[in-house]
Amino acid sequence: MSITDKLSGRDAPRAPAAIGWRERLQEALPKIVLAPSFAVTLIFVYGFIVWTVYLSFTGSKMFPSYDIVGWQSYQRLWTWTFETDPPSSWYTAVVNMGIFGSLYISICIALGLLIAILLDQKIRGEGILRPIYLYPMALSFIVTGTAWKWFLDPGIGLEQTMHAIGWESFHFDWIKNKDFVIYTVVIAGVWQASGFVMAMFLAGLRGIDGEIMKAAQIDGASTAQLYRRIIIPLLRPVFLSAFIVLAHMAIKSYDLVVALTSGGPGGAAELPSTFMYSYTFSRNQMAVGSASAVIMLMTISAIIVPYLYSELKEKAR
Amino acid sequence: MTTTMKLFAGALLASAFAMPAHAQVKEVQMLHWWTSGGEAAALNVLKADLAKQGFGWKDVPVAGGGGSAAMTALKAMVAAGNHPTSSQMLGYTVLDYAAAGKMGDLTATAKAEGWDEAVPKALQKFSVHNGKWVAAPVNVHSVNWLWISKSVMDKIGGTEPKTFDDLIALLDKAKAAGVTPLAQGGQPWQEATMFDSVVLSTGGTDFYKKAFLDLDEASLKSATMKKAFDNLAKLRSYTDANYAGRDWNLATAMVIKGDALVQVMGDWAKGEFVAAKKTPGTDFLCFRFPGTQGTVAYNSDMFGMFKVPADRQEAQVALAKATLSKSFQSAFNVVKGSVPARTDVPDTDFDACGKKGIADLKDANAKGTLVGSIAQGYGQPPAIAAAYTDVVTKFFHGQIATSDAAVTELVKAINAAK
């Protein structure tokens, strides 16, 4: 706004009519430029969210149908949520989402912060180390998934190599084990994303005013105290960004789990995203798929909206 | 949120195919995913055939390769009203589109070409809708096969297993000789495909029909079905420890290399043997799954024919005729490992397994023992087939512990999917 004012102010000596026209254009220009992307977002993001919600109340099977049948799809998902023995696909998906989401986010943040703090000790070769940690993020999830699938496969990967070099008792078959397969998704996901989180924290650390740290050191704070009491609290906005980025990556992760486990033994690596895709597009139960998509959206809003609200309110104060 | 993205992608894709209405008349637009070496070469026979008659060929590209990605793309195209002349289709997809009024009518061509007699009756369930021909079947695959390594068989001195107990005895011999007895790919569809054969073997053709084609609840939870699950559990004990998640072609490779004795798989496995320059009879053996000789559990690729404007119908008819011509049926299926979709094609160009497949199909068609494979989506619509696959794979990997629980779950899952 201030730039606009300044610009129009410079034009002040011109004829009054021209000013009016220019000013109006100046004011309208940002709106005109933003209008197409606004319209596109409105239709293709929010419009389709509304459409998905609508479909979840219909009896859509292979093609969308528009006859409302009520809460049937939600009722089915609700029943499936409590079918634990044998576990229904939806139950498995929900439990896996909890395990994967919490471990993925917390380990990525902890590891990213740790590496960032270690890299921030003015060590030699930081310029080489930083991209090494960051590069996994440049790979597609399919590549990560496939590479880790081979690496974790007991027949060709890590276990085989350990046996070959003489550690016969080494045993690591999580990727083949229905109870542990979801943790291999966490391993691969953390490997890919923690470098990115590190870069965020590193940027945050570099942005902290050196004077504050000097003052704390003069006051006699130990290094541990310095980090715990001063630096980490100052990084709070970075935690927020990291959490939001990781949370949405966790809930939408589809390619990683498909490439890594292709569903896992007996469907043990099911996630809500894979559940949604298979019900909507290959099982011809579009209404159930839509309902699961709506539940995913509700879940992520339930976590992120209050968090965002409290953090932003804090800032405004 | 993901749905939104998918739909958005679908809409983009559909608009990318929005073609001007005055496109070339002498041209077929074809959606298919036969892009790998042998299949693509075999499809060239069809292209050349059409070119000779003056028809152009336009591939409708699909990103992502496999069948399900193509089906999703097709759905978006049809929803947008921009469907191709024809599309490769599987199972109930043809009937779903026909019920939605999207398919054309080839009945006149079928009458002139004698498809009613030449194409096996069971197959016509998927190519004829309400008395109208809507698709041209390209091939017939069958799933109840054993693929056996000849070298391992010689080493353990085994013979063709005639009953399920024979098979178990054979597997025991292989185990004793230190070879992996059963090369198994631990993916849901592979386990379910094997279970088709196990049920056929345990209960017989009539039981299979009653349970899976008629969904008779008493049969689904009968003692016979329990026995079938127990038999499946027996087979599971002969896999190596590392089978979970393995792709089917890697399991075939184990048999090719002689690391494993046998794989239970559809006849597309033969393509792998042939690609590895192996000959039936000398390098590998093909038998029907013990106790299922005389029955063929099939799946089939079809070219679904969409309702096209009048100026494109000529090209569509030419495509359909060429697809079911004896020369193409023979040339294509020799490469694909399947057998022709009409029973009057000479078997001269086929190898021993192909000849056996053709004879078995003719026999099964005559006796009425040609049944759709439920695992491959030819027994029941996708929702029920997927429910079946869920239960089988959960049983195979131990989430469902006993055969008692398995049959209860099977009934429950199928009813929920109806």
XYZ file of C-alpha atoms in Angstrom:
735
model
C 0.000 0.000 0.000
C 2.787 2.384 0.923
C 4.506 1.891 -2.423
C 1.274 2.629 -4.256
C 0.833 5.816 -2.271
C 4.361 6.894 -3.002
C 4.019 6.222 -6.703
C 0.769 8.106 -7.071
C 2.189 10.909 -4.942
C 5.022 11.371 -7.429
C 2.460 11.753 -10.195
C 0.580 14.474 -8.327
C 1.527 17.477 -10.563
C -0.282 15.903 -13.548
C -3.843 16.795 -14.644
C -6.466 15.794 -12.046
C -8.484 13.584 -14.465
C -5.421 11.479 -15.329
C -4.615 10.983 -11.670
C -8.071 9.618 -11.006
C -7.787 7.112 -13.830
C -4.266 6.031 -12.951
C -5.027 5.767 -9.309
C -7.988 3.617 -9.933
C -5.912 1.348 -12.164
C -3.119 1.221 -9.613
C -5.567 0.199 -6.987
C -7.359 -2.343 -9.142
C -4.236 -3.873 -10.681
C -3.348 -6.266 -7.851
C -6.926 -7.523 -7.790
C -6.998 -8.016 -11.557
C -3.702 -9.898 -11.509
C -4.771 -12.122 -8.634
C -8.286 -12.776 -9.893
C -7.537 -15.719 -12.256
C -5.522 -17.676 -9.701
C -8.144 -16.871 -7.085
C -10.886 -18.182 -9.344
C -8.892 -21.298 -10.200
C -8.220 -22.019 -6.542
C -11.834 -21.385 -5.672
C -13.095 -23.872 -8.249
C -10.430 -26.547 -8.281
C -9.596 -26.650 -4.587
C -12.616 -25.473 -2.640
C -15.157 -26.301 -5.325
C -13.967 -29.889 -5.513
C -13.812 -30.174 -1.744
C -17.493 -29.287 -1.706
C -18.114 -31.743 -4.541
C -16.286 -34.511 -2.660
C -18.359 -33.826 0.447
C -21.494 -33.990 -1.695
C -20.425 -37.275 -3.303
C -19.826 -38.813 0.105
C -23.544 -38.522 0.805
C -24.585 -40.102 -2.496
C -24.677 -43.719 -3.580
C -21.895 -43.217 -6.165
C -20.288 -46.428 -7.327
C -18.237 -46.386 -10.514
C -19.404 -42.995 -11.764
C -20.537 -40.065 -9.657
C -24.263 -40.192 -9.017
C -26.214 -37.318 -7.537
C -28.928 -39.081 -5.555
C -28.420 -38.366 -1.894
C -28.618 -41.513 0.236
C -27.478 -39.987 3.526
C -24.858 -41.098 6.001
C -24.442 -44.680 4.753
C -20.806 -44.307 3.701
C -19.876 -42.712 7.006
C -21.720 -45.425 8.879
C -19.707 -48.078 7.091
C -16.426 -46.333 7.828
C -17.499 -45.914 11.449
C -18.234 -49.639 11.807
C -14.949 -50.498 10.152
C -13.106 -48.238 12.585
C -13.859 -50.696 15.383
C -13.285 -53.952 13.514
C -10.008 -54.990 15.013
C -9.984 -58.754 14.719
C -9.342 -59.397 11.888
C -8.447 -55.789 11.262
C -10.528 -54.065 8.604
C -8.626 -52.108 5.981
C -9.930 -48.829 7.348
C -8.916 -49.712 10.906
C -5.430 -50.628 9.676
C -5.279 -47.367 7.728
C -6.263 -45.250 10.730
C -3.870 -46.977 13.122
C -1.048 -46.768 10.589
C -1.754 -43.089 10.051
C -1.383 -42.507 13.789
C 1.881 -44.452 14.002
C 3.332 -43.071 10.808
C 2.203 -39.481 11.326
C 3.427 -39.095 14.890
C 6.761 -40.879 14.393
C 7.450 -39.217 11.045
C 6.796 -35.706 12.308
C 8.538 -36.062 15.662
C 11.624 -37.897 14.388
C 12.028 -35.531 11.439
C 11.840 -32.491 13.696
C 14.150 -33.932 16.355
C 16.690 -35.170 13.838
C 16.503 -32.031 11.704
C 17.038 -29.810 14.746
C 19.942 -31.932 15.968
C 21.745 -31.908 12.621
C 21.111 -28.185 12.230
C 22.580 -27.430 15.668
C 25.609 -29.624 14.956
C 26.128 -28.002 11.555
C 25.829 -24.585 13.155
C 28.989 -25.100 15.256
C 31.051 -23.331 12.557
C 32.578 -26.619 11.459
C 34.771 -27.061 8.430
C 33.162 -28.500 5.290
C 29.657 -27.328 6.124
C 29.241 -26.368 2.476
C 29.681 -30.035 1.524
C 27.728 -31.574 4.389
C 24.642 -29.414 4.000
C 23.719 -30.498 0.466
C 24.438 -34.120 1.359
C 21.688 -33.980 3.993
C 19.410 -31.933 1.792
C 19.632 -33.970 -1.410
C 17.218 -36.800 -0.519
C 14.466 -34.169 -0.697
C 15.253 -33.732 -4.399
C 14.292 -37.362 -5.095
C 10.770 -38.367 -5.904
C 8.994 -40.541 -3.367
C 8.874 -43.334 -5.931
C 12.667 -43.379 -6.130
C 13.017 -43.276 -2.349
C 10.454 -46.031 -1.966
C 12.002 -48.318 -4.555
C 15.561 -47.796 -3.295
C 14.573 -48.513 0.298
C 12.505 -51.494 -0.808
C 15.647 -53.070 -2.233
C 17.822 -51.963 0.650
C 15.472 -53.394 3.291
C 14.659 -56.608 1.404
C 16.241 -59.424 3.421
C 17.015 -61.388 0.247
C 19.022 -58.736 -1.580
C 19.638 -55.780 0.730
C 21.034 -55.060 4.142
C 20.498 -58.482 5.714
C 22.032 -60.295 2.745
C 25.063 -57.964 2.810
C 25.584 -58.471 6.538
C 25.431 -62.232 6.056
C 27.893 -61.978 3.177
C 30.462 -60.138 5.279
C 30.146 -62.712 8.028
C 27.516 -61.427 10.492
C 25.346 -64.512 10.146
C 23.002 -63.772 13.040
C 21.966 -60.373 11.655
C 18.221 -60.307 11.167
C 16.161 -57.436 9.804
C 12.978 -58.359 7.956
C 10.613 -55.558 9.003
C 9.509 -54.922 5.435
C 8.192 -58.499 5.204
C 6.590 -58.442 8.633
C 2.973 -57.388 8.899
C 3.495 -55.902 12.363
C 6.534 -53.823 11.489
C 6.108 -52.882 7.851
C 4.703 -49.440 8.715
C 7.920 -48.583 10.563
C 9.929 -49.089 7.372
C 7.754 -46.389 5.798
C 8.751 -44.147 8.716
C 12.453 -44.925 8.110
C 12.273 -44.080 4.421
C 10.136 -40.994 5.017
C 12.456 -39.661 7.721
C 15.478 -40.267 5.506
C 13.905 -38.189 2.810
C 12.502 -35.288 4.794
C 14.812 -34.733 7.783
C 17.432 -32.936 5.642
C 14.794 -30.489 4.538
C 13.741 -29.862 8.120
C 17.431 -29.369 8.943
C 17.665 -26.658 6.298
C 14.673 -24.877 7.821
C 16.173 -24.974 11.301
C 19.567 -23.928 10.005
C 18.028 -20.890 8.379
C 16.272 -20.145 11.675
C 19.496 -20.514 13.649
C 21.326 -18.190 11.286
C 18.593 -15.623 11.721
C 19.046 -15.391 15.484
C 20.699 -12.177 16.599
C 24.261 -12.866 17.790
C 23.928 -10.113 20.391
C 21.312 -12.100 22.302
C 23.630 -15.081 22.540
C 26.569 -12.924 23.579
C 24.452 -11.319 26.275
C 23.399 -14.734 27.543
C 26.992 -15.959 27.591
C 28.072 -12.863 29.519
C 25.344 -13.594 32.021
C 26.977 -16.996 32.486
C 24.628 -19.336 30.613
C 26.102 -22.727 29.695
C 25.804 -23.993 26.107
C 23.029 -26.380 27.074
C 21.124 -23.626 28.842
C 21.698 -21.325 25.903
C 20.026 -23.769 23.548
C 17.281 -24.898 25.868
C 16.265 -21.520 27.247
C 17.043 -19.119 24.431
C 17.689 -20.573 20.995
C 15.015 -23.264 20.796
C 12.254 -20.954 22.068
C 13.366 -18.400 19.478
C 12.948 -21.066 16.778
C 9.260 -21.419 17.515
C 8.091 -20.094 14.126
C 10.339 -22.671 12.427
C 8.699 -25.447 14.446
C 5.373 -24.221 13.169
C 6.485 -24.248 9.529
C 8.159 -27.638 9.881
C 5.101 -29.121 11.560
C 2.729 -27.892 8.893
C 4.934 -29.056 6.035
C 5.482 -32.491 7.611
C 1.884 -32.983 8.698
C 0.495 -32.493 5.233
C 3.241 -34.632 3.722
C 2.378 -37.404 6.166
C -1.324 -37.393 5.469
C -1.027 -37.218 1.706
C 1.824 -39.729 1.411
C 0.699 -42.276 -1.126
C 3.517 -42.858 -3.608
C 6.049 -43.653 -0.879
C 4.005 -46.405 0.736
C 2.962 -47.860 -2.613
C 6.503 -47.911 -4.011
C 8.021 -49.206 -0.785
C 5.528 -51.853 0.290
C 2.867 -52.151 -2.446
C 0.351 -52.331 0.380
C 2.369 -54.527 2.698
C 1.806 -58.180 3.624
C -1.939 -58.726 3.772
C -2.536 -54.993 3.349
C -0.702 -54.206 6.586
C 0.721 -50.936 5.252
C -2.646 -49.452 4.304
C -2.921 -45.688 4.820
C -6.026 -43.508 4.482
C -4.683 -42.183 1.186
C -4.266 -45.661 -0.334
C -7.649 -46.643 1.066
C -9.264 -43.591 -0.512
C -7.661 -44.228 -3.890
C -8.567 -47.895 -4.055
C -12.185 -47.386 -2.987
C -12.752 -44.424 -5.287
C -10.958 -45.548 -8.409
C -10.461 -49.289 -8.473
C -13.168 -50.753 -6.243
C -15.975 -48.660 -7.700
C -17.193 -47.478 -4.307
C -16.765 -43.796 -4.927
C -19.068 -42.712 -2.121
C -17.048 -44.597 0.503
C -13.827 -43.234 -1.002
C -15.197 -39.687 -0.850
C -16.280 -40.157 2.738
C -12.774 -41.296 3.672
C -11.328 -38.247 1.889
C -13.628 -35.999 3.876
C -12.542 -37.673 7.095
C -8.899 -37.113 6.143
C -9.622 -33.444 5.519
C -11.462 -33.112 8.843
C -8.627 -34.811 10.707
C -5.948 -32.582 9.279
C -8.053 -29.482 9.877
C -8.705 -30.571 13.439
C -4.957 -30.701 14.054
C -3.691 -27.797 12.003
C -6.383 -25.155 12.391
C -6.176 -24.806 16.207
C -2.389 -24.963 16.043
C -2.248 -22.299 13.358
C -4.761 -20.202 15.241
C -2.875 -20.269 18.530
C 0.500 -19.639 16.898
C -0.708 -16.744 14.809
C -2.616 -15.209 17.690
C 0.568 -15.373 19.737
C 2.401 -13.500 17.013
C -0.246 -10.824 16.708
C -0.051 -10.071 20.402
C -7.543 -33.042 -0.413
C -6.013 -35.872 -2.421
C -9.326 -36.573 -4.121
C -9.470 -33.001 -5.226
C -6.042 -33.298 -6.786
C -6.974 -36.525 -8.542
C -10.164 -35.068 -9.920
C -8.296 -31.976 -11.014
C -5.745 -34.134 -12.796
C -8.578 -36.086 -14.387
C -10.256 -32.932 -15.612
C -6.971 -31.694 -17.084
C -6.408 -35.013 -18.779
C -9.903 -35.004 -20.179
C -9.553 -31.528 -21.567
C -6.222 -32.523 -23.140
C -8.149 -35.058 -25.180
C -10.838 -32.699 -26.282
C -10.497 -33.138 -29.998
C -12.083 -31.167 -32.756
C -15.212 -32.858 -34.052
C -14.014 -32.864 -37.657
C -11.065 -35.225 -37.023
C -9.979 -37.770 -39.634
C -12.645 -40.323 -40.313
C -10.341 -43.131 -41.446
C -8.644 -43.477 -38.122
C -9.039 -45.485 -34.929
C -8.176 -43.949 -31.588
C -7.001 -46.661 -29.283
C -6.359 -46.617 -25.573
C -4.184 -49.505 -24.435
C -1.213 -50.267 -22.209
C 0.551 -52.815 -24.357
C 3.728 -50.874 -24.737
C 6.393 -53.416 -23.798
C 8.471 -55.213 -26.430
C 6.567 -58.338 -27.414
C 3.071 -57.001 -26.885
C 3.806 -53.831 -28.824
C 5.242 -55.901 -31.668
C 2.165 -58.117 -31.727
C -0.076 -55.075 -31.786
C 1.823 -53.861 -34.858
C 0.275 -56.792 -36.730
C -3.106 -55.232 -36.064
C -1.898 -51.764 -37.061
C -0.466 -53.083 -40.338
C -3.675 -54.958 -41.027
C -5.713 -51.778 -40.634
C -3.216 -49.700 -42.601
C -3.657 -52.096 -45.513
C -7.366 -51.239 -45.494
C -6.519 -47.538 -45.327
C -7.220 -46.874 -41.655
C -4.853 -44.853 -39.524
C -4.019 -45.745 -35.933
C -3.758 -43.251 -33.134
C -2.554 -44.335 -29.719
C -4.193 -42.551 -26.828
C -1.308 -42.266 -24.411
C -1.769 -43.041 -20.737
C 0.727 -42.019 -18.125
C 1.561 -44.596 -15.529
C 1.445 -47.696 -17.682
C -0.627 -50.256 -15.805
C -4.246 -51.154 -16.195
C -5.709 -49.280 -13.240
C -4.108 -45.952 -14.214
C -5.469 -46.346 -17.718
C -8.936 -47.146 -16.371
C -8.886 -43.987 -14.254
C -7.866 -41.924 -17.286
C -10.567 -43.555 -19.375
C -13.161 -42.760 -16.746
C -12.227 -39.080 -16.928
C -12.358 -39.138 -20.731
C -15.759 -40.786 -20.848
C -17.112 -38.458 -18.172
C -15.971 -35.538 -20.338
C -17.545 -37.096 -23.443
C -14.242 -37.529 -25.263
C -13.887 -41.270 -25.380
C -11.626 -42.972 -27.929
C -12.867 -45.316 -30.678
C -11.871 -48.263 -28.592
C -10.069 -49.110 -25.380
C -8.388 -52.134 -23.910
C -10.656 -53.180 -21.054
C -10.828 -55.767 -18.341
C -13.688 -57.638 -16.764
C -16.749 -55.785 -15.638
C -15.541 -52.445 -16.957
C -17.071 -53.200 -20.357
C -20.428 -54.045 -18.820
C -20.368 -50.993 -16.539
C -19.813 -48.712 -19.503
C -22.437 -50.576 -21.519
C -24.958 -50.178 -18.697
C -24.134 -46.472 -18.672
C -25.006 -46.396 -22.380
C -21.534 -45.527 -23.566
C -20.801 -48.539 -25.756
C -21.455 -48.986 -29.451
C -23.201 -51.873 -31.181
C -21.294 -54.423 -33.238
C -24.049 -56.985 -33.536
C -24.281 -56.730 -37.337
C -20.550 -57.331 -37.695
C -20.686 -60.168 -35.199
C -23.456 -61.901 -37.197
C -21.545 -61.525 -40.457
C -18.312 -62.803 -38.916
C -19.846 -65.638 -36.937
C -18.609 -64.502 -33.515
C -21.576 -66.066 -31.734
C -20.306 -69.534 -32.572
C -16.543 -68.882 -32.582
C -16.158 -67.011 -29.296
C -16.548 -69.164 -26.158
C -19.954 -68.729 -24.527
C -18.552 -67.806 -21.112
C -16.515 -65.028 -22.673
C -19.585 -63.556 -24.332
C -20.823 -62.631 -20.874
C -18.333 -59.775 -21.009
C -18.487 -58.850 -24.684
C -22.247 -58.961 -25.174
C -24.580 -56.682 -23.229
C -28.373 -57.037 -23.548
C -27.918 -59.043 -26.725
C -25.639 -56.468 -28.320
C -21.956 -57.039 -29.049
C -20.043 -54.225 -27.366
C -16.476 -55.533 -27.262
C -14.037 -57.651 -29.230
C -12.142 -60.134 -27.044
C -8.435 -60.284 -27.859
C -7.283 -63.299 -25.905
C -8.090 -65.781 -23.182
C -5.725 -66.184 -20.247
C -6.219 -68.857 -17.678
C -5.005 -68.894 -14.116
C -5.072 -72.550 -13.068
C -1.568 -73.456 -14.203
C 1.570 -74.846 -12.572
C 4.888 -73.664 -14.007
C 7.607 -76.130 -13.111
C 11.370 -76.042 -13.540
C 12.392 -79.115 -15.559
C 15.887 -79.232 -14.078
C 14.601 -79.298 -10.498
C 11.923 -81.810 -11.460
C 14.596 -84.119 -12.899
C 16.799 -83.658 -9.861
C 14.085 -84.713 -7.417
C 12.636 -87.311 -9.788
C 9.140 -85.890 -9.694
C 6.198 -86.580 -11.998
C 3.124 -84.587 -12.900
C 0.981 -84.147 -9.770
C -2.579 -85.363 -10.434
C -4.115 -84.530 -7.071
C -3.545 -81.924 -4.410
C -1.858 -84.548 -2.220
C 0.490 -85.376 -5.100
C 1.429 -81.724 -5.244
C 2.164 -81.634 -1.516
C 4.308 -84.759 -1.858
C 6.178 -83.162 -4.737
C 6.744 -79.982 -2.743
C 8.066 -82.093 0.149
C 10.555 -83.741 -2.195
C 11.803 -80.352 -3.342
C 12.108 -79.209 0.242
C 14.128 -82.290 1.109
C 16.419 -81.553 -1.851
C 17.052 -78.065 -0.502
C 15.204 -76.176 -3.235
C 12.538 -73.591 -2.504
C 9.415 -75.620 -3.289
C 6.941 -72.861 -4.117
C 7.937 -69.632 -5.841
C 5.326 -67.268 -4.488
C 4.839 -63.586 -5.065
C 3.321 -62.215 -1.868
C 1.010 -59.569 -3.305
C -2.729 -59.675 -2.701
C -3.732 -60.375 -6.305
C -1.216 -63.205 -6.639
C -2.399 -64.933 -3.493
C -5.995 -64.567 -4.587
C -5.160 -65.895 -8.065
C -3.616 -68.994 -6.507
C -6.653 -69.418 -4.284
C -8.898 -69.588 -7.378
C -7.019 -72.732 -8.372
C -7.059 -74.119 -4.848
C -10.840 -73.742 -4.613
C -11.322 -75.340 -8.034
C -9.101 -78.204 -6.976
C -10.680 -78.653 -3.535
C -14.342 -78.252 -4.377
C -14.559 -78.853 -8.111
C -16.044 -76.732 -10.858
C -19.657 -76.843 -9.659
C -18.679 -75.769 -6.171
C -16.616 -72.911 -7.599
C -19.523 -71.760 -9.713
C -21.950 -71.914 -6.833
C -19.684 -70.143 -4.367
C -18.047 -67.499 -6.491
C -20.295 -66.953 -9.480
C -23.643 -67.339 -7.673
C -22.304 -66.147 -4.282
C -24.270 -68.877 -2.532
C -23.776 -68.138 1.140
C -24.018 -71.765 2.242
C -21.193 -72.698 -0.146
C -19.086 -69.730 0.869
C -19.068 -70.842 4.503
C -19.168 -74.562 3.843
C -16.689 -77.131 5.109
C -15.331 -77.360 1.555
C -14.398 -73.691 1.587
C -12.729 -74.178 4.957
C -10.802 -77.086 3.478
C -9.730 -74.829 0.609
C -8.379 -72.266 3.056
C -6.566 -75.037 4.917
C -5.050 -76.191 1.641
C -3.939 -72.643 0.924
C -2.284 -72.531 4.346
C -0.515 -75.803 3.484
C 0.857 -74.266 0.296
C 2.006 -71.211 2.226
C 4.296 -73.388 4.330
C 6.326 -74.208 1.201
C 7.288 -70.651 0.316
C 10.644 -69.132 1.180
C 10.791 -66.683 4.094
C 11.168 -63.728 1.790
C 8.039 -63.993 -0.356
C 6.023 -61.052 0.989
C 5.651 -58.260 -1.559
C 7.530 -60.085 -4.308
C 6.465 -59.309 -7.876
C 5.081 -62.170 -9.938
C 7.817 -61.999 -12.574
C 10.512 -62.283 -9.892
C 8.807 -65.420 -8.650
C 8.791 -66.722 -12.233
C 12.495 -65.888 -12.467
C 13.134 -68.165 -9.463
C 11.630 -71.063 -11.409
C 13.482 -70.093 -14.600
C 16.807 -70.069 -12.747
C 16.044 -73.366 -11.035
C 16.038 -71.806 -7.553
C 12.471 -72.912 -7.030
C 10.380 -75.852 -8.204
C 6.988 -74.451 -9.089
C 4.941 -71.303 -9.438
C 1.151 -71.208 -9.477
C 0.345 -68.399 -11.894
C -1.671 -67.455 -14.940
C -0.293 -68.189 -18.394
C 1.257 -64.718 -18.706
C 4.114 -66.374 -16.778
C 4.923 -68.237 -19.979
C 5.884 -64.930 -21.566
C 8.708 -64.676 -19.025
C 9.958 -68.164 -19.851
C 9.837 -67.434 -23.564
C 11.612 -64.095 -23.104
C 14.364 -65.994 -21.244
C 14.698 -68.301 -24.301
C 13.300 -71.344 -22.529
C 11.352 -74.079 -24.305
C 8.378 -75.913 -22.870
C 9.110 -79.587 -22.311
C 12.886 -79.208 -22.176
C 13.401 -76.263 -19.808
C 10.069 -75.926 -18.091
C 6.795 -77.817 -17.763
C 3.238 -76.553 -17.766
C 0.544 -78.570 -16.037
C -2.943 -77.670 -14.941
C -3.203 -77.134 -11.185
C -3.782 -80.677 -9.843
C -7.444 -81.601 -9.841
C -8.439 -78.853 -12.259
C -7.709 -80.535 -15.599
C -10.786 -80.014 -17.731
C -11.646 -76.695 -16.121
C -10.341 -73.354 -17.273
C -10.524 -70.336 -14.970
C -10.113 -67.498 -17.396
C -9.553 -63.831 -17.711
C -9.452 -61.987 -20.973
C -8.403 -58.720 -22.548
C -11.102 -57.002 -24.545
C -11.206 -54.097 -26.914
C -14.310 -52.254 -25.764
C -16.018 -50.406 -28.606
C -17.463 -47.041 -27.663
C -20.461 -45.364 -29.202
C -18.896 -43.254 -31.931
C -20.377 -40.775 -34.422
C -21.483 -42.232 -37.757
C -18.416 -41.026 -39.622
C -16.186 -43.103 -37.381
C -18.165 -46.320 -37.354
C -16.516 -47.705 -40.458
C -13.098 -47.520 -38.804
C -14.464 -49.114 -35.645
C -15.967 -52.036 -37.511
C -12.679 -52.553 -39.353
C -10.835 -52.599 -36.030
C -13.249 -55.110 -34.533
C -13.033 -57.395 -37.569
C -9.237 -57.256 -37.585
C -9.087 -57.951 -33.859
C -11.076 -61.156 -34.147
C -9.430 -62.236 -37.394
C -7.757 -65.622 -37.120
C -4.389 -64.305 -38.292
C -4.182 -61.598 -35.628
C -5.547 -63.891 -32.910
C -2.810 -66.381 -33.682
C 0.048 -63.873 -34.129
C -0.792 -61.903 -30.999
C -1.416 -64.804 -28.665
C 1.733 -66.671 -29.659
C 3.654 -63.738 -28.222
C 1.379 -62.936 -25.287
C 1.298 -66.461 -23.835
C -2.484 -66.540 -23.889
C -4.743 -68.440 -26.281
C -7.029 -67.082 -29.027
C -10.442 -65.800 -28.032
C -12.077 -67.890 -30.731
C -11.968 -71.637 -30.725
C -11.483 -72.122 -34.478
C -7.959 -70.708 -34.765
C -5.342 -73.269 -35.894
C -2.735 -73.991 -33.205
C 0.162 -74.607 -35.612
C 2.248 -71.600 -34.539
C 1.881 -72.224 -30.802
C 4.332 -74.042 -28.503
C 3.386 -77.097 -26.463
C 1.839 -75.098 -23.605
C -0.090 -72.937 -26.066
C -1.423 -76.024 -27.857
C -2.503 -77.477 -24.520
C -4.156 -74.184 -23.605
C -6.105 -74.105 -26.867
C -7.245 -77.711 -26.499
C -8.229 -77.139 -22.848
C -10.221 -74.043 -23.756
C -12.111 -75.845 -26.511
C -12.807 -78.725 -24.171
C -13.944 -76.478 -21.309
C -16.140 -74.434 -23.619
C -17.872 -77.592 -24.825
C -18.342 -79.002 -21.321
C -19.401 -75.705 -19.748
C -16.429 -75.696 -17.382
C -15.023 -72.387 -18.560
C -15.355 -70.187 -15.459
C -14.361 -66.622 -14.774
C -11.475 -66.088 -12.371
C -12.805 -64.134 -9.415
C -9.316 -62.957 -8.452
C -8.808 -61.489 -11.908
C -12.171 -59.732 -11.881
C -14.081 -62.125 -14.166
C -16.191 -63.780 -11.498
C -17.677 -60.781 -9.719
C -17.691 -56.980 -10.060
C -14.661 -55.105 -8.677
C -16.132 -54.331 -5.243
C -16.802 -58.006 -4.482
C -13.624 -59.244 -6.158
C -11.638 -56.816 -4.007
C -13.417 -58.015 -0.864
C -12.485 -61.590 -1.805
C -8.857 -60.593 -2.386
C -8.768 -58.787 0.978
C -9.867 -61.863 2.862
C -7.500 -64.215 1.024
C -4.470 -61.990 1.529
C -5.277 -61.353 5.189
C -5.542 -65.098 5.695
C -2.328 -65.720 3.783
C -0.377 -63.271 5.931
C -1.916 -64.262 9.232
C -4.182 -61.316 10.041
C -6.979 -63.882 9.831
C -5.720 -66.769 11.868
C -7.968 -69.761 11.143
C -9.976 -71.119 8.231
C -13.091 -70.828 10.433
C -12.544 -67.108 10.794
C -11.658 -66.869 7.099
C -15.004 -68.191 5.834
C -16.915 -65.988 8.298
C -14.949 -62.981 7.085
C -15.448 -63.989 3.459
C -19.223 -63.990 3.825
C -19.153 -60.745 5.778
C -16.844 -58.958 3.331
C -18.800 -60.076 0.287
C -22.118 -59.041 1.821
C -20.699 -55.656 2.758
C -19.493 -55.127 -0.805
C -22.740 -56.136 -2.505
